[in-house]
Coordinates of C-alpha atoms in Angstrom, one line a residue:
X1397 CA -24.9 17.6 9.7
X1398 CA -23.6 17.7 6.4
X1399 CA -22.4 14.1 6.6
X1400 CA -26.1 13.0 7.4
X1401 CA -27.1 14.7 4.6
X1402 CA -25.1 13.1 2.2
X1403 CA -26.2 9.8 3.9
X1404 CA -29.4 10.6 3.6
X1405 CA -29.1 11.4 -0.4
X1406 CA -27.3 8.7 -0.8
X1407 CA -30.1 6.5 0.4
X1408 CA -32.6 8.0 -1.8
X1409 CA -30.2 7.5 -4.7
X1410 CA -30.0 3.8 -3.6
X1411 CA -33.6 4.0 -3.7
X1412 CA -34.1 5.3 -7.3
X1413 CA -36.1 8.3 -5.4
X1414 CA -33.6 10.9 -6.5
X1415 CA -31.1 10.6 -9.6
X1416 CA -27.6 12.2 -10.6
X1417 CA -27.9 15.0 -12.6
X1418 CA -25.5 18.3 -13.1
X1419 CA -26.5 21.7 -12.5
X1420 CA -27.5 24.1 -15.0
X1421 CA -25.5 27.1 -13.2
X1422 CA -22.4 26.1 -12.2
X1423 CA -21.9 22.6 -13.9
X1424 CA -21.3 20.8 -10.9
X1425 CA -23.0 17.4 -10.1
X1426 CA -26.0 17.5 -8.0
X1427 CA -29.6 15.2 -7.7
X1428 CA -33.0 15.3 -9.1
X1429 CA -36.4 14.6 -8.6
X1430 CA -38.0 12.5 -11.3
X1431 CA -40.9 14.5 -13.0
X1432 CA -43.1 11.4 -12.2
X1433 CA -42.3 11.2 -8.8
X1434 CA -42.3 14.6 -7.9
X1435 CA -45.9 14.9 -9.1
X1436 CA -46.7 12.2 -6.7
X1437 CA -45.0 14.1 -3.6
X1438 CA -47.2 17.4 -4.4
X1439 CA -50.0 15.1 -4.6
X1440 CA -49.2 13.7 -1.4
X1441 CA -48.3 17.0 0.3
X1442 CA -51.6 19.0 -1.0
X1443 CA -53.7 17.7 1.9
X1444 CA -51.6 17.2 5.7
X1445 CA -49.2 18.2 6.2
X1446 CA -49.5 20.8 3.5
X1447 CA -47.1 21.8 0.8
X1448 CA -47.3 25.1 -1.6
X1449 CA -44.9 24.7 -4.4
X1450 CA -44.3 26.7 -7.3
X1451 CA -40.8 26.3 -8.2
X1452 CA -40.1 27.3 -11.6
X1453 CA -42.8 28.3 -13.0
X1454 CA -42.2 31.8 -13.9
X1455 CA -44.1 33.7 -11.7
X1456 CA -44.3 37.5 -11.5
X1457 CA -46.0 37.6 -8.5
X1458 CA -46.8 35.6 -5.2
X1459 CA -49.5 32.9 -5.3
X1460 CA -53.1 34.4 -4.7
X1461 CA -53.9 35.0 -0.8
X1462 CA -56.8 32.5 -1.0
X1463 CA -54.3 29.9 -1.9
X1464 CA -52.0 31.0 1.3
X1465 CA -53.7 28.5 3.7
X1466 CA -53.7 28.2 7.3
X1467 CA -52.7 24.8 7.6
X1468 CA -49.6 25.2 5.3
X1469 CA -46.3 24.0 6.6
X1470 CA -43.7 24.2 3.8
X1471 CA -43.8 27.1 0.7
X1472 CA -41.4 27.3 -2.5
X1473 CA -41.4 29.5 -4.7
X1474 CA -37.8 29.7 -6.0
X1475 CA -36.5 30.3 -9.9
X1476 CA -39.6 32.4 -10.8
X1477 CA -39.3 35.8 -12.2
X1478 CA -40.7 37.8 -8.6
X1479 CA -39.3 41.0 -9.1
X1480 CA -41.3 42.3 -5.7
X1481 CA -43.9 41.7 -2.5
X1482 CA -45.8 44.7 -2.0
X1483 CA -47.8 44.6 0.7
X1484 CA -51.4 43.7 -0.4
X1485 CA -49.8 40.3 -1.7
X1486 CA -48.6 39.4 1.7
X1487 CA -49.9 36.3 3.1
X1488 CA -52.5 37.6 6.4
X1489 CA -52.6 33.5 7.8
X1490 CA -49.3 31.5 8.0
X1491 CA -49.2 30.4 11.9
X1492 CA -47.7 27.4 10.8
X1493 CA -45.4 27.9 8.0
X1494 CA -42.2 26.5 9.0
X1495 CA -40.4 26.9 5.6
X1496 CA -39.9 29.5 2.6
X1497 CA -38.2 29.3 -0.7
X1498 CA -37.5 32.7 -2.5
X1499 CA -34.0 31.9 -3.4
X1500 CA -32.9 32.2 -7.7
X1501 CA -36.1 35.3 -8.3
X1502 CA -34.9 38.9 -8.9
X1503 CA -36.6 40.1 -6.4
X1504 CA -35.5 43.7 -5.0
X1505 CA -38.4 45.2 -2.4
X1506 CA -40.3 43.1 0.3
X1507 CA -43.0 44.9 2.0
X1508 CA -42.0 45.7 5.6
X1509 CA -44.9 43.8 7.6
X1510 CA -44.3 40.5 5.1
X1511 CA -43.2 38.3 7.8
X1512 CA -45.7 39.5 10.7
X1513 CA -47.7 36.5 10.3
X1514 CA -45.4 33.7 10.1
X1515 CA -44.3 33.3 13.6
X1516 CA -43.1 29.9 12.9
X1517 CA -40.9 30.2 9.8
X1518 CA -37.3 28.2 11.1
X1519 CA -36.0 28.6 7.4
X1520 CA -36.1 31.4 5.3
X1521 CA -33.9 31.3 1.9
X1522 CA -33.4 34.7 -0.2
X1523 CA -30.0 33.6 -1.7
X1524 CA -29.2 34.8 -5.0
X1525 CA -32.0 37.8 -5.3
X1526 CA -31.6 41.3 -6.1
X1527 CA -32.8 42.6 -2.3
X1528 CA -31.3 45.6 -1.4
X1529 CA -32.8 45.5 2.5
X1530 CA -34.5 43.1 4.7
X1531 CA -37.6 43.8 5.7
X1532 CA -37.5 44.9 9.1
X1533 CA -40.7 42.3 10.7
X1534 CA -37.7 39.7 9.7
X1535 CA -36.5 40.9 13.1
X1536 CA -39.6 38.8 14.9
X1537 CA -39.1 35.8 13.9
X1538 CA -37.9 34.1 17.4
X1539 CA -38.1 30.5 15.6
X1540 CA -35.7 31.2 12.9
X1541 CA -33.0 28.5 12.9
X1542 CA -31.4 29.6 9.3
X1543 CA -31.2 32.7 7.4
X1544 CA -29.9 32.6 4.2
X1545 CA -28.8 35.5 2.2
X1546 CA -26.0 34.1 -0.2
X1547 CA -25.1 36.2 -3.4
X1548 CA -27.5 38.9 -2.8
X1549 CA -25.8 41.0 -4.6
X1550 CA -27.3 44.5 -3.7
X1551 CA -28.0 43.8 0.1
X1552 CA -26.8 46.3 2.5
X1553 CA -29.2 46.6 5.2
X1554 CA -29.9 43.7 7.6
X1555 CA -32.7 44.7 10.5
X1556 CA -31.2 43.8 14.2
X1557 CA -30.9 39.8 14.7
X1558 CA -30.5 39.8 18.7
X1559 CA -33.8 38.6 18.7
X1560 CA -33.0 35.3 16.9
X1561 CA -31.3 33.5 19.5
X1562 CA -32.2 30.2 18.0
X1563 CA -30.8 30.6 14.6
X1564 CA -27.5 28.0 13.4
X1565 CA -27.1 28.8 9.7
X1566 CA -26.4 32.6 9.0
X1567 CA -25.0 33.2 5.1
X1568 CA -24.1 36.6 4.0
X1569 CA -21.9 35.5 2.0
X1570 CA -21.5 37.8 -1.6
X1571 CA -23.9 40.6 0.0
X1572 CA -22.7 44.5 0.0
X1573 CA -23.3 45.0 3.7
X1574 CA -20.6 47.3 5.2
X1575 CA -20.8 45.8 9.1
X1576 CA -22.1 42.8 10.8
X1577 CA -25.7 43.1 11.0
X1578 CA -26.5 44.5 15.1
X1579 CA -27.1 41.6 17.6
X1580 CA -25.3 39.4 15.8
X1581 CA -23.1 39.1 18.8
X1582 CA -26.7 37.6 20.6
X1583 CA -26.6 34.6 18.1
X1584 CA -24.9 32.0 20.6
X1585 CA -26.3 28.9 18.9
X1586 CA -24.6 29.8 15.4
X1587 CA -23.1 26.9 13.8
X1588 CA -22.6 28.0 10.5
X1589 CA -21.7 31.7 9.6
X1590 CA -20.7 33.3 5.8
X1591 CA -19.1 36.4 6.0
X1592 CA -17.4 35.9 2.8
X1593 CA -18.4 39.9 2.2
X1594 CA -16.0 42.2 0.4
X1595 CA -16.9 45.2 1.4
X1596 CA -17.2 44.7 5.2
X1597 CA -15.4 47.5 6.8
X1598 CA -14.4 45.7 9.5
X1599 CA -14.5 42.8 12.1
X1600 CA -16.0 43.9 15.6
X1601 CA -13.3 42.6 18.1
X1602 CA -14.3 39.3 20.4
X1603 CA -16.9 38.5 17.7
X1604 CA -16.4 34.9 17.2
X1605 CA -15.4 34.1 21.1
X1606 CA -19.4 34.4 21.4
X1607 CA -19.9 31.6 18.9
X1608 CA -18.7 28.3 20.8
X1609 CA -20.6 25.9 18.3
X1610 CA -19.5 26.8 15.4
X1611 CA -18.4 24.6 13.0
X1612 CA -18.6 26.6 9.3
X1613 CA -17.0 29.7 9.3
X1614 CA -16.4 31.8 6.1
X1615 CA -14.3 34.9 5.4
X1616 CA -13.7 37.0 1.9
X1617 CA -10.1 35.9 1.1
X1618 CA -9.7 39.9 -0.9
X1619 CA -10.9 41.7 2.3
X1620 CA -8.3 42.9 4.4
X1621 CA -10.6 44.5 6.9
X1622 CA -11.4 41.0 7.9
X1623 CA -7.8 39.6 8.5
X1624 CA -7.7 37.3 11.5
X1625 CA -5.7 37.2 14.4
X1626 CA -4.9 32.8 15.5
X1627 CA -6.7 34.0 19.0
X1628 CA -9.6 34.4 17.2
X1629 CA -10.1 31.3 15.7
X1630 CA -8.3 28.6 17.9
X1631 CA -10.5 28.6 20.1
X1632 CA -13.5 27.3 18.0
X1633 CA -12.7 23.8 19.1
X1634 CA -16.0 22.3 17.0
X1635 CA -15.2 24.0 14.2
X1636 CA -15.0 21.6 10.6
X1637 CA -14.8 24.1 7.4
X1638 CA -13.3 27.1 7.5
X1639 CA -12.2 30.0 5.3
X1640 CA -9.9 33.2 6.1
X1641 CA -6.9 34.9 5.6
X1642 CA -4.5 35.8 8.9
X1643 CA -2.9 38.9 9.3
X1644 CA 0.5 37.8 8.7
X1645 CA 2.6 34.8 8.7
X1646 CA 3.3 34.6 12.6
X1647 CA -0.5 34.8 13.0
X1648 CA -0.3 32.0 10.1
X1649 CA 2.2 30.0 12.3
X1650 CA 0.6 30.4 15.5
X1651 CA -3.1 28.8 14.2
X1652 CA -1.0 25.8 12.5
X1653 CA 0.5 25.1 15.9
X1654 CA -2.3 25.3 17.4
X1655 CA -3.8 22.6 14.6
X1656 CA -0.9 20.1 15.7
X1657 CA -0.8 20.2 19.2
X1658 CA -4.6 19.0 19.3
X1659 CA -4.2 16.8 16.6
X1660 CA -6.9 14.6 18.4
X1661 CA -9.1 17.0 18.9
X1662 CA -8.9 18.9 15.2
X1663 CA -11.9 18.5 13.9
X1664 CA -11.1 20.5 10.9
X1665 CA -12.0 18.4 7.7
X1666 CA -12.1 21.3 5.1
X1667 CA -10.0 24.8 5.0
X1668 CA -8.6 27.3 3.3
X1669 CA -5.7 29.5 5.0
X1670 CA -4.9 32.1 3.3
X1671 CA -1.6 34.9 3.7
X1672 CA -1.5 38.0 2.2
X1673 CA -3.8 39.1 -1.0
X1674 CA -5.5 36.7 -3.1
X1675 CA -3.7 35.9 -6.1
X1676 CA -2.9 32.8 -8.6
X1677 CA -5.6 30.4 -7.9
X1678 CA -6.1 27.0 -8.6
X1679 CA -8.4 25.5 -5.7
X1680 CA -11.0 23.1 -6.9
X1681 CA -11.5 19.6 -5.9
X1682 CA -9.0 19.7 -2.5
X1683 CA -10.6 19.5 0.4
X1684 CA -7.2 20.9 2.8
X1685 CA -5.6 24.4 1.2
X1686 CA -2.9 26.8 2.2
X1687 CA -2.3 30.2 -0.2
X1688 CA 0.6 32.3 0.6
X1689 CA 1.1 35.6 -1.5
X1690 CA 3.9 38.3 -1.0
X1691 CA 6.1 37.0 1.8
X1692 CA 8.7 39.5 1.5
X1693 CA 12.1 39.3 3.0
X1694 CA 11.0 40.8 6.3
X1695 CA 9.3 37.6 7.5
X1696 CA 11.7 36.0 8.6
X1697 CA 9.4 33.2 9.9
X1698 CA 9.7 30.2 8.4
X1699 CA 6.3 28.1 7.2
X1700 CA 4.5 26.0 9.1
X1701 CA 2.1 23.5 7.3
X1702 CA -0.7 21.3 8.7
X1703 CA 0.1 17.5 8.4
X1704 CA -3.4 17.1 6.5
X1705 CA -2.5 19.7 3.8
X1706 CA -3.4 18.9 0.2
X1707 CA -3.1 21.5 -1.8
X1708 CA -0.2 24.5 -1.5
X1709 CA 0.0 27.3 -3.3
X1710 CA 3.1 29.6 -2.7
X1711 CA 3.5 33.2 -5.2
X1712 CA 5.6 36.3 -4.8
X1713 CA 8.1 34.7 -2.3
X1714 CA 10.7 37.5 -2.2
X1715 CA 14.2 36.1 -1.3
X1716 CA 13.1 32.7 -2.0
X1717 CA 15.8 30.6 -3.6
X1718 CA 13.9 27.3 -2.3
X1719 CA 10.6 26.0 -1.1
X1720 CA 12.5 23.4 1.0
X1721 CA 14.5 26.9 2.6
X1722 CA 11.1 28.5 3.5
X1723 CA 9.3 25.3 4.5
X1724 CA 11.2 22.7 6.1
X1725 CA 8.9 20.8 7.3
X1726 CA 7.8 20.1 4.0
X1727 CA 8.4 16.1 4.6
X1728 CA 5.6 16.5 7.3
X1729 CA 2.9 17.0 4.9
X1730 CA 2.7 13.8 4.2
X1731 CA -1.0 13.9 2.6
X1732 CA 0.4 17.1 0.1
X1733 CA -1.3 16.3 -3.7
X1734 CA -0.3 19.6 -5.3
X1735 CA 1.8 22.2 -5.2
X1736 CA 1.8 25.4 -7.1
X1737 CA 4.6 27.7 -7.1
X1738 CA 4.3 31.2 -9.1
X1739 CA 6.1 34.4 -9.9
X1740 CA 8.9 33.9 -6.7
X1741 CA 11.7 35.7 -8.6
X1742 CA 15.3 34.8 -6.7
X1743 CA 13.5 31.2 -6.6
X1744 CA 16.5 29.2 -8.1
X1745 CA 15.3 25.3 -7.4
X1746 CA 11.8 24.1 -5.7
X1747 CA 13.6 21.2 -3.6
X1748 CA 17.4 21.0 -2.1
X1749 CA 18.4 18.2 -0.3
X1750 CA 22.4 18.0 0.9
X1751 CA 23.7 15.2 -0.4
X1752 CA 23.2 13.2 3.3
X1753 CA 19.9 14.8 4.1
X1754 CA 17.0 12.8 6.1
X1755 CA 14.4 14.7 4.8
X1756 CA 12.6 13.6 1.8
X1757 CA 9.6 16.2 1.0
X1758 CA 6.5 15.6 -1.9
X1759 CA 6.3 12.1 -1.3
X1760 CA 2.6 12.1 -2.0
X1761 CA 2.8 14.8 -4.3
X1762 CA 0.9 14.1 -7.5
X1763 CA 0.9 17.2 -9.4
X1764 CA 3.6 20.3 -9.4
X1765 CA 3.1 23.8 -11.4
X1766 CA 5.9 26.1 -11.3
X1767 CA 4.5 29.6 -13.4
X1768 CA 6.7 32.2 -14.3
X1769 CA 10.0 32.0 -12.1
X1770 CA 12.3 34.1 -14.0
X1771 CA 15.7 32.2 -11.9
X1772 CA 14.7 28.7 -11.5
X1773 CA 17.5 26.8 -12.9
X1774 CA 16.3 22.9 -11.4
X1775 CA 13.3 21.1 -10.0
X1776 CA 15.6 19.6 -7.5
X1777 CA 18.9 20.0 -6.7
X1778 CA 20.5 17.0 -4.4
X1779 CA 23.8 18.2 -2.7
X1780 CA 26.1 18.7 -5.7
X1781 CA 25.3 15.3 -7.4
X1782 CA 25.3 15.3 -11.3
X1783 CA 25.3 11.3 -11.4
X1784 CA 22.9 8.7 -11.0
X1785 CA 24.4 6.9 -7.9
X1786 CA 22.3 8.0 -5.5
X1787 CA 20.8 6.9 -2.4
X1788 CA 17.3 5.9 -3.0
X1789 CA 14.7 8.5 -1.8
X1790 CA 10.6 8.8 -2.0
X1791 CA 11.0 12.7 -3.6
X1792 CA 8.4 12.8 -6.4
X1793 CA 7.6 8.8 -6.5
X1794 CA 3.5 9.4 -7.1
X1795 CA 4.5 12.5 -9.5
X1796 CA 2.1 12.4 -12.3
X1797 CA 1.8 15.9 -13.4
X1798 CA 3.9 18.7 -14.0
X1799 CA 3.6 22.5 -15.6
X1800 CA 6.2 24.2 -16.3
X1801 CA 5.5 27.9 -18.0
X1802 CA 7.6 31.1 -18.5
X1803 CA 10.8 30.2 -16.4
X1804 CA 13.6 31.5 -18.7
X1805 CA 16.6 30.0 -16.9
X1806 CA 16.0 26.5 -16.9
X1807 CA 17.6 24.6 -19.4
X1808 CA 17.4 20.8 -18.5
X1809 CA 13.7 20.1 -16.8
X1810 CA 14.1 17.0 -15.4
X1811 CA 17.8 15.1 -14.5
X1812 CA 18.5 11.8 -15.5
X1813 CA 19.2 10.5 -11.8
X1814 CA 15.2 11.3 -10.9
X1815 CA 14.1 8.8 -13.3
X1816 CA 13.6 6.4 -11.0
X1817 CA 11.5 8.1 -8.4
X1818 CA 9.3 9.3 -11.9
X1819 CA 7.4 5.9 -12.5
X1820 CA 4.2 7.1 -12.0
X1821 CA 4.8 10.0 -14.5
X1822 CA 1.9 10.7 -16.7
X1823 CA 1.8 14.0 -18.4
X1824 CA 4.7 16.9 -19.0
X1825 CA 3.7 20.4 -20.4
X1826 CA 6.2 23.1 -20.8
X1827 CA 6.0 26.5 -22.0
X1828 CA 7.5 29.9 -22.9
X1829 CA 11.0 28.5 -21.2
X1830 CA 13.3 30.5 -24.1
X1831 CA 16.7 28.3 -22.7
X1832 CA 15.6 25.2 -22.5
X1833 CA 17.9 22.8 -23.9
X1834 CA 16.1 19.5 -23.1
X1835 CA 13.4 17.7 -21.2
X1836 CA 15.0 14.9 -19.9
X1837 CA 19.3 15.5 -18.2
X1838 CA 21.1 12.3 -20.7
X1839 CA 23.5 10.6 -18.5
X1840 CA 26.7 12.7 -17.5
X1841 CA 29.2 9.9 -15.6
X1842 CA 32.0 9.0 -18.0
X1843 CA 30.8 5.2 -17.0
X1844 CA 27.7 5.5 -18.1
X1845 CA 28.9 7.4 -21.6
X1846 CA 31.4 4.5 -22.3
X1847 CA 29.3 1.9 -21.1
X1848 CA 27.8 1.6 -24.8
X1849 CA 27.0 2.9 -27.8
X1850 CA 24.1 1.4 -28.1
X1851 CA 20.5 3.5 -27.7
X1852 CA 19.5 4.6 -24.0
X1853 CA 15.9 3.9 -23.1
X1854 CA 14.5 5.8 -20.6
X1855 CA 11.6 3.8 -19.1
X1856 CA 8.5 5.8 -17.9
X1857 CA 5.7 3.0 -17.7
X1858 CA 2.6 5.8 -17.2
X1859 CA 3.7 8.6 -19.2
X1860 CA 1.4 9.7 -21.4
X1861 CA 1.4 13.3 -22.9
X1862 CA 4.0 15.3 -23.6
X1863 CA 2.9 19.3 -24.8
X1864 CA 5.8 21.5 -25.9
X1865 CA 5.2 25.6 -26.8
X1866 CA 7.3 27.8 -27.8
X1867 CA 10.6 26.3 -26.6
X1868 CA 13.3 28.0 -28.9
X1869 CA 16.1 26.8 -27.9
X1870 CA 15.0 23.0 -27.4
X1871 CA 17.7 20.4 -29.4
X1872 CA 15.9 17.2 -27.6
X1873 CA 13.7 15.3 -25.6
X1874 CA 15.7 13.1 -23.6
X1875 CA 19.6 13.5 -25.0
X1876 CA 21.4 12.2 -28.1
X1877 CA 21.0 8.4 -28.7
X1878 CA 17.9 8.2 -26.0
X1879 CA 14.3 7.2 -26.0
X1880 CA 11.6 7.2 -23.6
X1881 CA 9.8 3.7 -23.4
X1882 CA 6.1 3.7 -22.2
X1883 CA 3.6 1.6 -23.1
X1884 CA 1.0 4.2 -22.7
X1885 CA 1.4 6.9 -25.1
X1886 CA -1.1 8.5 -26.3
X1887 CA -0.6 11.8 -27.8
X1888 CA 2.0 14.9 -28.1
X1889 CA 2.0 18.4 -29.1
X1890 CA 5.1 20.0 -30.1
X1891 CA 5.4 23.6 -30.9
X1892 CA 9.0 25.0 -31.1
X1893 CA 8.0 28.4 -31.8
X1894 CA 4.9 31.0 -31.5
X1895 CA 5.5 31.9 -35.1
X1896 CA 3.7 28.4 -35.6
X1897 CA 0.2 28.1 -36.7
X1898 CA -2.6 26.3 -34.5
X1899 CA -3.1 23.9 -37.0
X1900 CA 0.7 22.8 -36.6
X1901 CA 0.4 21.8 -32.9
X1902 CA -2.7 19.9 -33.3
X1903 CA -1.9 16.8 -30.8
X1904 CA -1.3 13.7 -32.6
X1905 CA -1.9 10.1 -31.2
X1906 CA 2.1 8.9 -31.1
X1907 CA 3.6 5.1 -30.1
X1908 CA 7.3 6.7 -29.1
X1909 CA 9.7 9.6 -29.4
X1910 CA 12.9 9.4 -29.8
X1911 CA 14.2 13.2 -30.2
X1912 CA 12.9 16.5 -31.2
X1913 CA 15.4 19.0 -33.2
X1914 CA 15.0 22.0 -34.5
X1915 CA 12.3 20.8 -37.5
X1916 CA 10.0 20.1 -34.8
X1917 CA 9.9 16.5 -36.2
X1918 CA 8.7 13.3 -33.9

């Protein structure tokens, strides 16, 4: 459905019927209706079928009944200022109203008989008011195919629903409701259902068995009475988007099995899996996203990860010296575009490969954060090799981003033996690391030392930005008698320490480093 909608957009875009344009609440990107053309459509819609709409004009109240008229099919009223709908505003003649807008008004009361005479309505939308309870004739309406509630904020009362056996789209997302509304269980034709609610006290057992179709299914990731059992969800075998947290990491394990056996039949083009309590977040723009919080030293489970996975997000590993340890099938993920790793104490390296190890994880990998990991010592550590003769391996070869902040053991960032695998390197920020020495490991061989006297150059074709804070300890960038060579520069920002004022670290537009000592000099 939603990819038909987007087709559909995208035709009237080709069109020049609708337009880009970015949303004034959230900033995201989103289409318009050109002012001309929109006062053709209402012209259009006034006579058959026929349209009400008054959207955004700042009403306090509804539209006059005489303007309520039998014939109408389609009413919006949303972003007015409708604070409520007593009862000798409601509309006495709407047999064939089919749709109505209310969504973006503050409105908090709606008189109890408002929906008696709209026996037709399909789509009702109340997102984003200030209700506090549905009105109970809401309960009638046998045609309703979509409900939405989102980010009603003060809702807690929802009438019974078994009576709506033809509805697809329920949201309740962001509401304050305690339990799943009564006859919810009746809903068989769901295909979408929000239940991102915090305060949902808990989640009636065998619920979503009685939902075959569903395809959009959304949990509150902070809400621990809604933790999921894989038994629960496995067997929605349509469903495409989903959103939950499981109940531990076996129950984690279990539902990412499940996701590789039927591979051919996953239909699943956009999650997020979630164990243990929300915490760091850094989400946006990945379609496929695991979060695992507080894995203490009692699961002794190792992680399982879908193939698809984009985005991973690991924090408060307890007893984790490495991700590659706790996740060895980290060379699986072969479609993996970030990782974030945060606040895993014992965590002493991210990857360790022996020396003659097949496995070669973050080969897609394009960004890595690693946020306050008071042990780390390495970003990878490959068997005990200190040189450069290595065997050639795909580790970090689409790298283009990494963070490094607050880990207070590390004192060489990046060895000189990766540099090969870091061509695609872009950008390098490091902060609050109090023993780091230098970015780049110089050459340690005696061959290469006595090769030459002459200057090293370290050749990173893509880098671009380098951003230093309060490094104390920092001698260099990249060794004595080294240079990084890149063709791209275009600024750095170099702050040695806090004592600093902002107007020292303002970036500047560079051509090369060569070294950074204790003057804080390019």
């Amino acid at each position: 459905m939603q990819d038909k909608g987007h087709a559909i957009l995208k035709r009237l875009q080709d069109n020049c019927l609708l337009e880009n344009a970015i949303s004034r609440d959230h900033g995201s990107p989103c289409v318009k209706m050109h002012d001309a053309l929109r006062d053709m459509a209402l012209s259009i819609t006034s006579t058959n079928p026929r349209y009400l709409i008054q959207a955004g004009l700042q009403l306090k109240r509804l539209p006059r009944a005489e303007e309520w008229r039998a014939d109408i099919d389609k009413v919006s009223l949303m972003e007015n200022s409708i604070s409520e709908i007593p009862e000798d505003t409601s509309p006495r003649n709407c047999q064939l109203l089919t749709t109505l807008l209310l969504q973006g008004n503050p409105i908090e009361m709606i008189a109890d008989v408002f929906f008696v005479n709209m026996p037709r309505l399909s789509v009702v939308n109340l997102s984003g008011t200030c209700i506090q309870s549905l009105p109970n004739s809401i309960s009638g309406l046998k045609n309703l195919t979509a409900l939405l509630l989102q980010g009603c904020y003060e809702l807690r009362h929802v009438p019974c629903l078994w009576k709506l056996q033809g509805l697809k789209k329920l949201g309740l997302g962001r509401t304050k409701i305690e339990v799943v509304p009564e006859g919810t269980d009746m809903l068989v034709n769901l295909r979408y259902l929000d239940l991102g609610v915090m305060f949902l006290k808990e989640m009636p057992t065998g619920l979503l068995s009685k939902f075959p179709h569903l395809q959009h299914l959304r949990f509150h990731l902070g809400n621990e009475k809604t933790r999921l059992k894989a038994e629960e969800v496995v067997p929605l075998g349509k469903l495409e988007r989903f959103q939950g947290c499981f109940q531990d990491m076996h129950e984690f394990n279990k539902f990412v099995s499940s996701m590789t056996m039927q591979q051919s039949k996953n239909n699943l083009t956009n999650y997020l899996l979630q164990v243990g309590p929300t915490a760091f977040d850094l989400m946006s723009g990945w379609d496929k996203n695991i979060r695992i919080n507080k894995i203490g030293s009692c699961e002794v489970e190792l992680i399982m990860l879908p193939f698809d996975v984009q985005n991973l997000i690991v924090s408060n590993a307890q007893d984790s010296r490495s991700l590659t340890d706790d996740i060895p099938c980290l060379d699986n993920a072969i479609d993996l575009r970030v990782c974030t790793i945060s606040n895993c104490q014992d965590m002493e390296c991210v990857v360790y490969l022996p020396f003659s190890s097949s496995t070669h994880p973050f080969q897609s990998l394009e960004r890595l954060n690693l946020y306050t990991l008071p042990k780390l010592r390495e970003v990878i550590r490959f068997g005990s090799a200190t040189t450069s003769i290595l065997p050639p391996f795909p580790t970090f070869s689409l790298l283009k981003v990494i963070y490094v902040v607050d880990c207070s053991s590390m004192k060489t960032l990046l060895p000189h033996w990766l540099l090969p695998n870091l061509q695609n390197l872009e950008q390098i920020l490091v902060s609050w690391c109090t023993q780091l020495i230098q970015i780049l490991g110089a050459p340690t061989s005696k061959d290469e030392e006595n090769e030459s006297d002459a200057l090293i150059k370290f050749s990173l074709p893509n880098f671009k930005m380098l951003e230093l804070y309060d490094l104390p300890q920092l001698v260099s960038i990249c060794g004595e008698n080294s240079s990084i060579c890149s063709p791209c520069w275009e600024w750095a920002a170099i702050c040695i320490c806090s004592t600093f004022s902002s107007d020292q670290v303002e970036p500047r537009r560079v051509v090369g480093i060569v070294g950074v000592g204790s003057s804080s000099e390019l």
